Amino acid sequence: MNRTNRKIKKVAAACLGVLFFGALILPGKMHAATPAKTLEEAMKEIQAAKPVPVYYEETETNGPKIRVSKTWYDPIEGSYRREDVQDGKLELVIAQKKGSSVIYDFGLKQAYKDEDRPPYPSREASVWDELTNEVDTNDPKIDKTTIATLKEHLFVGEEEIIGRPTYHFQRFWTFDAASEEFRKEYDRKEDFWFDKETGTLLKSRRHAQSADITKEITKFEKVAKFPDQVFDLAKVEKGLLMEQAPLSQPGIAAAGESGVIQVKINGTALDFEQPPVVVEGNTLVPLRAIFEKLGASIDWNEKNQSVLAKKGQTEIRLRIGSKQASVGDSNKTLEVPAQIINGSTMVPVRFVSEALGANVKWDAAAQTVVITTG
């Protein structure tokens, strides 16, 4: 059990390092070829950014592995919640409130308390504050912890990431005391893109021959105040998800907020394990259930977090977190992407139904999505 505890804490520590390490997936839009500010000026500006509660969704790519996460972070109250999804399944929930932390592993169905965990790193505890970094390489050629030293730290300039102005920084690390062979594998370059307004790390990259880890925030919203249920440590410890969890996410309304949302196909009401939710005016339902009810087969690609659905000659392709989809040879742009909510992969019911040749109507009085086939 001690070994398992260490493993869980190691995973959790890696999760909480979102402000410190990562990798770039999509290039930003450069505003200037030459930075108008010095490194020190840009650093001070980011550190002086006003702290606000934020909700964001993030994708992490580490080789063939893709992890999707959702984070609720209130730097004012010192509260934090992160939910990790791997291969379409809810894997880990980490919650912190006023210095107390709880980790729940859904694979092991076990909770771990960690009262000694330091507060979730705010943007003030920025990456540039740590000029040395101890790295346990687990390499049999190295008989002790190796120290990485900062070789160079640069302010690249201002760029636009997911529609928000950011400052782009670069750092280069080297293992001076290690062998040339070791350095070739472990020396690394890191890139960080900080949101100018809030100081949040929107994108990051950690690149070395031994690893190339990418992290990108695909959805970012400021929040006035989170509901208390978001940071309910007692429920996290029991492995319970938030009641009406979608209510805690900006732009998402839970089925049941204004009456239970139903979905009917040819007059028959469907029963979903995860209730439908409304995201920015679009009703989302569980992927597998709706495709199968409409007579389509599905093929899930764990590596790419994508699905291929087939019905007769019709093929539909969707990817988690992407608004780009295709029906046959036609590319489509969704109003909201397929996404994972409470461990279930949810898709826009209107898009899926119409792509498979069905008619869709919304009965506002009955709070029901009416689908007619044939």
Short mmCIF file of C-alpha atoms in Angstrom, two decimals, residues 7-366:
data_model
loop_
_atom_site.label_atom_id
_atom_site.label_comp_id
_atom_site.label_asym_id
_atom_site.label_seq_id
_atom_site.Cartn_x
_atom_site.Cartn_y
_atom_site.Cartn_z
CA LYS A 7 2.53 6.19 -6.95
CA ILE A 8 -0.69 8.12 -6.44
CA LYS A 9 1.12 11.06 -4.86
CA LYS A 10 3.58 11.09 -7.75
CA VAL A 11 0.73 11.21 -10.27
CA ALA A 12 -1.01 13.92 -8.26
CA ALA A 13 2.16 15.96 -8.00
CA ALA A 14 2.55 15.76 -11.75
CA CYS A 15 -1.05 16.93 -12.16
CA LEU A 16 -0.46 19.90 -9.88
CA GLY A 17 2.52 20.90 -11.96
CA VAL A 18 0.26 22.39 -14.64
CA LEU A 19 1.76 25.82 -14.05
CA PHE A 20 5.29 24.52 -14.38
CA PHE A 21 5.78 22.03 -17.21
CA GLY A 22 4.21 21.17 -20.57
CA ALA A 23 4.48 21.51 -24.33
CA LEU A 24 3.12 23.44 -27.27
CA ILE A 25 0.56 21.84 -29.59
CA LEU A 26 -0.70 24.73 -31.72
CA PRO A 27 1.39 27.77 -32.73
CA GLY A 28 0.32 31.15 -31.50
CA LYS A 29 -0.12 34.30 -33.54
CA MET A 30 2.89 36.53 -33.23
CA HIS A 31 2.20 40.20 -32.64
CA ALA A 32 5.80 41.38 -32.87
CA ALA A 33 9.02 39.90 -34.21
CA THR A 34 11.13 41.59 -31.55
CA PRO A 35 10.00 41.83 -27.89
CA ALA A 36 9.41 45.44 -26.88
CA LYS A 37 9.89 44.53 -23.22
CA THR A 38 12.80 43.06 -21.33
CA LEU A 39 12.57 39.68 -19.63
CA GLU A 40 12.32 41.33 -16.22
CA GLU A 41 9.57 43.74 -17.33
CA ALA A 42 7.46 40.96 -18.83
CA MET A 43 7.93 38.75 -15.75
CA LYS A 44 6.85 41.54 -13.39
CA GLU A 45 3.79 42.27 -15.50
CA ILE A 46 2.63 38.65 -15.39
CA GLN A 47 3.34 38.39 -11.66
CA ALA A 48 1.26 41.53 -11.07
CA ALA A 49 -1.77 40.14 -12.93
CA LYS A 50 -4.99 40.20 -10.92
CA PRO A 51 -5.94 36.79 -9.46
CA VAL A 52 -9.46 35.62 -10.37
CA PRO A 53 -11.31 32.28 -10.17
CA VAL A 54 -10.97 30.40 -13.46
CA TYR A 55 -12.31 27.23 -15.07
CA TYR A 56 -10.36 25.61 -17.88
CA GLU A 57 -10.15 22.43 -19.92
CA GLU A 58 -6.77 21.10 -20.92
CA THR A 59 -5.28 18.41 -23.15
CA GLU A 60 -1.92 16.85 -22.31
CA THR A 61 -0.01 14.79 -24.85
CA ASN A 62 2.94 12.64 -23.82
CA GLY A 63 3.97 10.46 -26.72
CA PRO A 64 0.98 8.24 -27.60
CA LYS A 65 -0.81 9.06 -24.34
CA ILE A 66 -3.50 11.76 -24.25
CA ARG A 67 -5.00 13.02 -21.01
CA VAL A 68 -7.96 15.39 -20.86
CA SER A 69 -8.57 17.37 -17.69
CA LYS A 70 -10.94 19.95 -16.23
CA THR A 71 -9.82 22.37 -13.57
CA TRP A 72 -11.70 24.66 -11.20
CA TYR A 73 -9.27 27.04 -9.49
CA ASP A 74 -10.06 29.82 -7.03
CA PRO A 75 -6.78 31.55 -6.04
CA ILE A 76 -8.63 33.94 -3.76
CA GLU A 77 -10.13 31.19 -1.58
CA GLY A 78 -7.21 28.83 -2.06
CA SER A 79 -9.45 26.11 -3.54
CA TYR A 80 -8.67 23.77 -6.40
CA ARG A 81 -10.26 20.79 -8.16
CA ARG A 82 -8.92 18.80 -11.09
CA GLU A 83 -10.51 15.85 -12.90
CA ASP A 84 -8.36 13.71 -15.22
CA VAL A 85 -9.80 11.53 -17.97
CA GLN A 86 -7.68 8.92 -19.76
CA ASP A 87 -8.98 6.72 -22.58
CA GLY A 88 -12.48 8.09 -22.10
CA LYS A 89 -12.63 7.14 -18.40
CA LEU A 90 -12.50 9.33 -15.31
CA GLU A 91 -9.16 8.38 -13.77
CA LEU A 92 -8.32 10.74 -10.94
CA VAL A 93 -9.88 13.61 -8.97
CA ILE A 94 -7.73 15.94 -6.89
CA ALA A 95 -9.36 18.53 -4.66
CA GLN A 96 -7.90 21.06 -2.28
CA LYS A 97 -9.51 23.53 0.09
CA LYS A 98 -7.77 25.70 2.67
CA GLY A 99 -4.65 23.54 2.77
CA SER A 100 -6.40 20.14 2.98
CA SER A 101 -6.18 17.84 -0.03
CA VAL A 102 -7.97 14.67 -1.12
CA ILE A 103 -7.08 12.43 -4.05
CA TYR A 104 -9.50 9.80 -5.34
CA ASP A 105 -8.30 7.12 -7.76
CA PHE A 106 -11.26 5.70 -9.70
CA GLY A 107 -9.19 2.79 -11.02
CA LEU A 108 -8.32 1.59 -7.51
CA LYS A 109 -11.56 2.99 -6.04
CA GLN A 110 -9.54 4.42 -3.20
CA ALA A 111 -9.06 7.85 -1.61
CA TYR A 112 -5.90 9.37 -0.15
CA LYS A 113 -5.64 12.36 2.14
CA ASP A 114 -2.60 14.56 1.98
CA GLU A 115 -2.65 17.18 4.72
CA ASP A 116 0.99 18.04 4.06
CA ARG A 117 0.45 19.06 0.46
CA PRO A 118 1.56 22.67 -0.14
CA PRO A 119 -1.07 25.05 -1.52
CA TYR A 120 -1.82 24.68 -5.20
CA PRO A 121 0.81 26.80 -6.98
CA SER A 122 -0.60 30.19 -7.85
CA ARG A 123 0.67 32.17 -10.78
CA GLU A 124 2.97 34.09 -8.39
CA ALA A 125 4.91 30.84 -7.81
CA SER A 126 5.97 31.09 -11.43
CA VAL A 127 8.33 28.90 -13.35
CA TRP A 128 11.10 31.48 -13.39
CA ASP A 129 11.32 31.51 -9.58
CA GLU A 130 13.06 28.11 -9.61
CA LEU A 131 16.51 28.53 -11.08
CA THR A 132 17.53 24.96 -10.28
CA ASN A 133 15.52 21.80 -10.51
CA GLU A 134 16.26 18.39 -9.00
CA VAL A 135 15.46 15.60 -11.42
CA ASP A 136 15.28 11.96 -10.35
CA THR A 137 16.05 10.26 -13.63
CA ASN A 138 15.86 6.63 -12.43
CA ASP A 139 18.73 6.02 -14.83
CA PRO A 140 20.99 3.09 -13.73
CA LYS A 141 24.00 5.06 -15.02
CA ILE A 142 23.34 7.81 -12.47
CA ASP A 143 23.82 6.85 -8.83
CA LYS A 144 22.41 10.05 -7.34
CA THR A 145 19.94 12.82 -8.06
CA THR A 146 21.19 14.98 -10.89
CA ILE A 147 20.87 18.75 -10.81
CA ALA A 148 19.63 20.63 -13.85
CA THR A 149 20.82 24.23 -14.09
CA LEU A 150 19.22 27.07 -16.01
CA LYS A 151 21.36 27.88 -19.03
CA GLU A 152 19.24 30.57 -20.65
CA HIS A 153 15.93 32.34 -19.98
CA LEU A 154 14.29 34.45 -22.69
CA PHE A 155 11.24 36.60 -23.27
CA VAL A 156 10.20 35.76 -26.83
CA GLY A 157 7.35 38.25 -27.24
CA GLU A 158 3.59 38.66 -27.22
CA GLU A 159 1.38 36.06 -28.89
CA GLU A 160 -2.31 35.22 -29.08
CA ILE A 161 -3.46 31.87 -27.68
CA ILE A 162 -7.13 30.78 -27.88
CA GLY A 163 -8.01 34.38 -28.59
CA ARG A 164 -6.22 35.80 -25.52
CA PRO A 165 -3.02 37.90 -25.40
CA THR A 166 -0.11 36.05 -23.81
CA TYR A 167 3.58 36.52 -23.07
CA HIS A 168 5.85 33.78 -24.42
CA PHE A 169 8.91 32.75 -22.38
CA GLN A 170 11.62 30.17 -23.14
CA ARG A 171 14.06 28.38 -20.85
CA PHE A 172 16.97 26.06 -21.61
CA TRP A 173 18.18 23.55 -19.00
CA THR A 174 21.42 21.58 -18.97
CA PHE A 175 22.87 18.86 -16.72
CA ASP A 176 26.40 20.20 -16.39
CA ALA A 177 27.71 17.42 -14.15
CA ALA A 178 26.35 14.58 -16.27
CA SER A 179 27.98 12.75 -19.16
CA GLU A 180 27.60 13.97 -22.73
CA GLU A 181 25.45 10.94 -23.52
CA PHE A 182 23.17 11.68 -20.58
CA ARG A 183 22.91 15.39 -21.45
CA LYS A 184 22.00 14.60 -25.04
CA GLU A 185 18.98 12.68 -23.78
CA TYR A 186 17.90 14.88 -20.87
CA ASP A 187 18.92 18.49 -21.66
CA ARG A 188 15.69 20.27 -22.50
CA LYS A 189 13.96 23.37 -23.80
CA GLU A 190 10.76 24.69 -22.23
CA ASP A 191 8.22 27.15 -23.61
CA PHE A 192 5.52 28.93 -21.58
CA TRP A 193 2.64 31.14 -22.71
CA PHE A 194 1.12 33.15 -19.81
CA ASP A 195 -2.22 34.92 -20.07
CA LYS A 196 -1.54 38.65 -19.69
CA GLU A 197 -4.75 39.41 -17.81
CA THR A 198 -4.80 36.62 -15.22
CA GLY A 199 -1.27 35.19 -15.29
CA THR A 200 -2.62 31.70 -16.07
CA LEU A 201 -0.38 29.36 -18.06
CA LEU A 202 -2.40 28.73 -21.24
CA LYS A 203 0.16 26.65 -23.15
CA SER A 204 3.47 25.04 -22.37
CA ARG A 205 6.04 22.72 -23.83
CA ARG A 206 8.79 20.57 -22.38
CA HIS A 207 10.97 19.10 -25.09
CA ALA A 208 13.93 16.73 -24.73
CA GLN A 209 15.07 13.58 -26.45
CA SER A 210 13.78 11.60 -23.47
CA ALA A 211 10.32 13.19 -23.46
CA ASP A 212 8.14 15.61 -25.39
CA ILE A 213 5.17 16.65 -23.25
CA THR A 214 2.57 19.07 -24.51
CA LYS A 215 -0.22 20.85 -22.63
CA GLU A 216 -2.77 23.24 -24.03
CA ILE A 217 -5.82 24.86 -22.52
CA THR A 218 -8.64 24.54 -25.05
CA LYS A 219 -11.32 26.31 -23.03
CA PHE A 220 -10.76 29.10 -20.52
CA GLU A 221 -13.32 31.14 -18.61
CA LYS A 222 -13.22 33.55 -15.71
CA VAL A 223 -15.82 32.82 -13.01
CA ALA A 224 -17.39 35.18 -10.49
CA LYS A 225 -17.82 32.48 -7.83
CA PHE A 226 -17.88 28.69 -7.84
CA PRO A 227 -20.69 26.73 -6.11
CA ASP A 228 -19.60 25.19 -2.78
CA GLN A 229 -20.14 21.67 -4.16
CA VAL A 230 -17.16 22.06 -6.50
CA PHE A 231 -14.68 21.86 -3.61
CA ASP A 232 -16.56 19.38 -1.38
CA LEU A 233 -13.64 17.27 -0.09
CA ALA A 234 -15.91 14.86 1.81
CA LYS A 235 -17.61 13.77 -1.40
CA VAL A 236 -14.33 13.49 -3.27
CA GLU A 237 -13.02 11.23 -0.52
CA LYS A 238 -16.03 8.93 -1.05
CA GLY A 239 -15.57 8.90 -4.80
CA LEU A 240 -18.77 10.88 -5.35
CA LEU A 241 -18.99 13.31 -8.23
CA MET A 242 -20.52 16.74 -7.88
CA GLU A 243 -24.30 16.86 -7.77
CA GLN A 244 -25.44 18.43 -11.02
CA ALA A 245 -21.76 18.71 -11.86
CA PRO A 246 -22.36 20.60 -15.11
CA LEU A 247 -23.75 23.54 -13.10
CA SER A 248 -20.27 24.17 -11.77
CA GLN A 249 -18.91 24.61 -15.27
CA PRO A 250 -19.45 27.99 -16.94
CA GLY A 251 -21.77 27.84 -19.94
CA ILE A 252 -23.19 24.43 -18.97
CA ALA A 253 -26.66 23.85 -17.55
CA ALA A 254 -27.55 20.53 -15.94
CA ALA A 255 -30.52 18.54 -17.03
CA GLY A 256 -32.90 19.25 -14.20
CA GLU A 257 -32.05 22.94 -13.76
CA SER A 258 -35.28 23.89 -15.50
CA GLY A 259 -36.87 20.43 -15.67
CA VAL A 260 -35.33 17.10 -16.71
CA ILE A 261 -34.29 17.11 -20.34
CA GLN A 262 -35.56 14.07 -22.18
CA VAL A 263 -34.64 12.61 -25.55
CA LYS A 264 -37.22 10.65 -27.54
CA ILE A 265 -36.70 8.64 -30.72
CA ASN A 266 -39.91 7.92 -32.61
CA GLY A 267 -41.88 8.53 -29.42
CA THR A 268 -39.77 6.31 -27.14
CA ALA A 269 -37.92 8.05 -24.31
CA LEU A 270 -34.27 7.12 -23.91
CA ASP A 271 -32.72 6.28 -20.56
CA PHE A 272 -29.12 7.49 -20.21
CA GLU A 273 -26.66 6.59 -17.46
CA GLN A 274 -25.34 10.18 -17.68
CA PRO A 275 -28.27 12.63 -18.10
CA PRO A 276 -28.24 15.04 -21.04
CA VAL A 277 -26.67 18.44 -20.46
CA VAL A 278 -26.96 21.78 -22.23
CA VAL A 279 -23.71 23.46 -23.28
CA GLU A 280 -24.00 26.94 -24.76
CA GLY A 281 -27.51 26.17 -25.95
CA ASN A 282 -26.65 22.74 -27.38
CA THR A 283 -27.94 19.49 -25.85
CA LEU A 284 -25.25 16.86 -25.38
CA VAL A 285 -25.96 13.16 -24.78
CA PRO A 286 -23.77 10.07 -24.20
CA LEU A 287 -21.97 9.12 -27.41
CA ARG A 288 -22.37 5.35 -27.48
CA ALA A 289 -26.03 5.38 -26.46
CA ILE A 290 -27.24 7.85 -29.09
CA PHE A 291 -25.27 6.32 -31.96
CA GLU A 292 -26.47 2.79 -31.14
CA LYS A 293 -30.08 3.91 -30.70
CA LEU A 294 -29.91 5.45 -34.17
CA GLY A 295 -28.55 2.23 -35.64
CA ALA A 296 -24.90 3.19 -36.06
CA SER A 297 -21.81 1.21 -35.07
CA ILE A 298 -18.90 3.01 -33.46
CA ASP A 299 -15.14 2.54 -33.40
CA TRP A 300 -13.34 4.36 -30.55
CA ASN A 301 -9.70 5.40 -31.06
CA GLU A 302 -8.11 5.73 -27.64
CA LYS A 303 -4.86 7.22 -28.92
CA ASN A 304 -6.53 10.08 -30.79
CA GLN A 305 -9.55 10.38 -28.49
CA SER A 306 -11.75 10.15 -31.58
CA VAL A 307 -14.73 8.14 -32.80
CA LEU A 308 -15.73 6.78 -36.19
CA ALA A 309 -19.45 6.01 -36.50
CA LYS A 310 -20.93 4.11 -39.42
CA LYS A 311 -24.49 3.55 -40.61
CA GLY A 312 -24.85 2.14 -44.11
CA GLN A 313 -22.78 4.34 -46.39
CA THR A 314 -22.61 7.21 -43.89
CA GLU A 315 -19.45 7.78 -41.86
CA ILE A 316 -19.15 10.35 -39.07
CA ARG A 317 -15.86 11.35 -37.44
CA LEU A 318 -15.60 13.26 -34.16
CA ARG A 319 -12.74 14.06 -31.79
CA ILE A 320 -12.95 15.00 -28.12
CA GLY A 321 -12.38 18.71 -27.60
CA SER A 322 -12.51 19.59 -31.31
CA LYS A 323 -15.23 21.53 -33.11
CA GLN A 324 -14.14 19.99 -36.40
CA ALA A 325 -16.10 16.93 -37.55
CA SER A 326 -16.86 15.21 -40.82
CA VAL A 327 -19.82 13.48 -42.41
CA GLY A 328 -18.59 11.43 -45.34
CA ASP A 329 -16.37 13.74 -47.40
CA SER A 330 -17.89 16.93 -45.96
CA ASN A 331 -16.20 18.82 -43.15
CA LYS A 332 -18.45 20.29 -40.48
CA THR A 333 -17.88 22.84 -37.72
CA LEU A 334 -19.75 22.16 -34.48
CA GLU A 335 -21.04 24.91 -32.19
CA VAL A 336 -19.65 22.95 -29.24
CA PRO A 337 -17.22 20.01 -29.36
CA ALA A 338 -17.70 16.49 -28.09
CA GLN A 339 -16.47 16.45 -24.49
CA ILE A 340 -16.18 14.30 -21.40
CA ILE A 341 -18.55 15.09 -18.52
CA ASN A 342 -18.60 12.99 -15.34
CA GLY A 343 -16.58 10.32 -17.13
CA SER A 344 -19.01 10.03 -20.07
CA THR A 345 -18.21 11.09 -23.63
CA MET A 346 -20.96 13.52 -24.64
CA VAL A 347 -21.85 14.59 -28.20
CA PRO A 348 -24.26 17.18 -29.69
CA VAL A 349 -27.50 15.28 -30.22
CA ARG A 350 -28.75 17.44 -33.11
CA PHE A 351 -25.56 17.07 -35.14
CA VAL A 352 -25.39 13.31 -34.65
CA SER A 353 -29.07 12.75 -35.39
CA GLU A 354 -29.20 14.91 -38.52
CA ALA A 355 -25.94 13.42 -39.81
CA LEU A 356 -27.62 10.00 -39.61
CA GLY A 357 -30.64 11.23 -41.55
CA ALA A 358 -33.05 11.89 -38.68
CA ASN A 359 -35.18 14.97 -38.04
CA VAL A 360 -34.73 16.84 -34.76
CA LYS A 361 -37.12 19.21 -32.98
CA TRP A 362 -37.02 20.85 -29.56
CA ASP A 363 -40.22 20.74 -27.46
CA ALA A 364 -39.58 23.60 -25.03
CA ALA A 365 -42.73 23.02 -22.97
CA ALA A 366 -41.82 19.37 -22.35
#
